[in-house]
Coordinates of C-alpha atoms in Angstrom, one line a residue:
M28 CA -26.3 57.9 74.9
T29 CA -27.4 59.7 78.0
N30 CA -30.0 62.3 77.7
K31 CA -27.6 65.0 78.4
E32 CA -25.2 63.7 75.4
D33 CA -28.3 63.4 73.1
E34 CA -29.2 67.2 74.2
I35 CA -25.7 68.2 73.3
M36 CA -25.9 66.6 70.2
Q37 CA -28.9 68.4 69.3
A38 CA -27.2 71.8 70.2
F39 CA -24.3 71.3 67.7
D40 CA -27.0 71.6 65.2
G41 CA -24.8 70.2 62.3
K42 CA -21.5 71.3 63.4
L43 CA -20.2 67.6 64.2
V44 CA -19.3 66.5 60.9
G45 CA -17.7 63.1 60.1
L46 CA -17.8 59.8 61.7
T47 CA -20.7 58.7 64.1
V48 CA -18.0 57.5 66.8
M49 CA -16.6 61.0 66.6
K50 CA -20.0 62.5 67.4
K51 CA -20.5 60.1 70.2
W52 CA -17.0 60.7 72.1
V53 CA -17.4 64.7 71.4
C54 CA -20.8 64.5 73.3
K55 CA -19.7 62.2 75.9
T56 CA -16.6 64.3 76.8
L57 CA -18.4 67.7 76.8
A58 CA -21.1 66.0 79.2
A59 CA -18.5 66.0 82.0
M60 CA -18.0 69.8 81.6
N61 CA -20.0 72.5 82.9
D62 CA -22.9 74.1 81.1
E63 CA -20.9 77.3 80.4
I64 CA -18.4 75.4 78.2
I65 CA -21.0 73.2 76.7
S66 CA -23.0 76.2 75.7
F67 CA -19.8 78.0 74.2
V68 CA -18.5 74.8 72.3
T69 CA -21.7 73.8 70.8
T70 CA -22.6 77.4 69.5
N71 CA -19.0 78.5 68.4
C72 CA -17.1 75.3 67.5
W73 CA -17.1 72.6 64.6
F74 CA -15.7 69.1 65.0
V75 CA -14.3 67.3 61.8
T76 CA -13.6 63.7 61.3
S77 CA -9.9 63.9 59.9
M78 CA -7.6 61.5 58.3
E79 CA -4.4 63.3 59.4
D80 CA -1.7 61.8 61.8
A81 CA -2.3 64.1 64.8
W82 CA -5.0 62.8 66.8
G83 CA -6.4 66.3 67.3
F84 CA -5.8 69.7 65.9
T85 CA -7.6 72.9 66.7
F86 CA -7.7 76.0 64.1
T87 CA -8.9 79.3 65.7
G88 CA -8.1 82.7 64.4
N89 CA -9.5 85.9 63.0
D90 CA -9.9 84.4 59.8
L91 CA -12.6 82.4 61.1
K92 CA -14.9 85.1 62.3
N93 CA -14.9 83.8 65.8
M94 CA -15.6 80.3 65.1
H95 CA -13.2 77.3 65.8
L96 CA -12.5 74.1 63.9
I97 CA -11.4 71.0 65.9
F98 CA -10.3 68.2 63.6
L99 CA -10.1 64.9 65.3
S100 CA -8.3 61.9 63.7
E101 CA -10.1 58.5 62.8
S102 CA -7.1 57.0 64.5
L103 CA -8.1 58.6 67.7
F104 CA -10.9 56.5 68.0
E105 CA -9.0 53.5 67.9
Q106 CA -7.1 54.4 71.5
T107 CA -8.4 53.9 75.0
Q108 CA -11.5 55.7 76.2
K109 CA -9.4 57.9 78.3
Q110 CA -7.1 58.7 75.5
I111 CA -10.0 59.8 73.4
Q112 CA -11.5 62.1 76.0
Y113 CA -8.3 63.5 77.2
S114 CA -7.4 64.3 73.5
I115 CA -11.1 66.0 72.9
A116 CA -10.7 67.9 76.0
H117 CA -7.5 69.1 75.3
E118 CA -8.6 70.6 72.1
I119 CA -11.6 72.3 73.7
G120 CA -9.0 73.7 76.2
H121 CA -7.2 75.5 73.6
I122 CA -10.5 77.4 72.8
M123 CA -11.6 78.0 76.2
L124 CA -8.3 79.2 77.1
G125 CA -8.3 81.6 74.3
H126 CA -5.3 80.3 72.2
R127 CA -5.1 81.5 69.0
N128 CA -3.3 79.9 66.0
S129 CA -4.2 81.3 62.4
T130 CA -2.5 82.0 59.3
L131 CA -2.1 85.7 60.3
V132 CA -0.5 84.8 63.6
R133 CA 3.1 83.5 64.2
Q134 CA 4.1 81.9 67.4
G135 CA 7.1 80.7 68.9
K136 CA 8.1 77.1 70.3
Q137 CA 7.8 78.6 73.8
E138 CA 4.5 80.1 73.4
I139 CA 3.2 76.9 71.6
A140 CA 4.6 74.7 74.6
H141 CA 3.1 76.9 77.1
Q142 CA -0.3 76.8 75.3
E143 CA 0.2 72.7 75.3
M144 CA 0.9 72.6 78.9
Q145 CA -2.4 74.6 79.6
A146 CA -4.4 72.5 77.5
D147 CA -3.0 69.5 79.2
K148 CA -4.1 70.9 82.6
F149 CA -7.5 71.9 81.1
A150 CA -8.0 68.4 80.3
K151 CA -6.8 66.7 83.4
S152 CA -9.2 69.1 85.4
F153 CA -11.8 66.7 84.1
G154 CA -10.1 63.4 85.0
F155 CA -9.5 62.7 81.8

């Protein structure tokens, strides 16, 4: 890991939970982003390794008291470097773009599709 990636790991202060490979990829992906994003994510987000089928899922809502949970599947880390970083950046995009999904909010298919497109664009803006 680079010095910047090590600094990011320390800034999470225990909010990276699960596989070591997940922790390294999250830090490597964030290192490509600006300091404002790094600071927000390391302060307000938890990343958790999951055994779910979906490669990534973000849970954000009023019921989390302004914290964000990003679940990343173990199977994601069997993919290519570009796919791994793209998926992580996509999930970070949901948070940075203010997308909400919680047990208190119902979303229509069009709104979900629009949010997915925005998160895709966010991830692509970093070259992933």
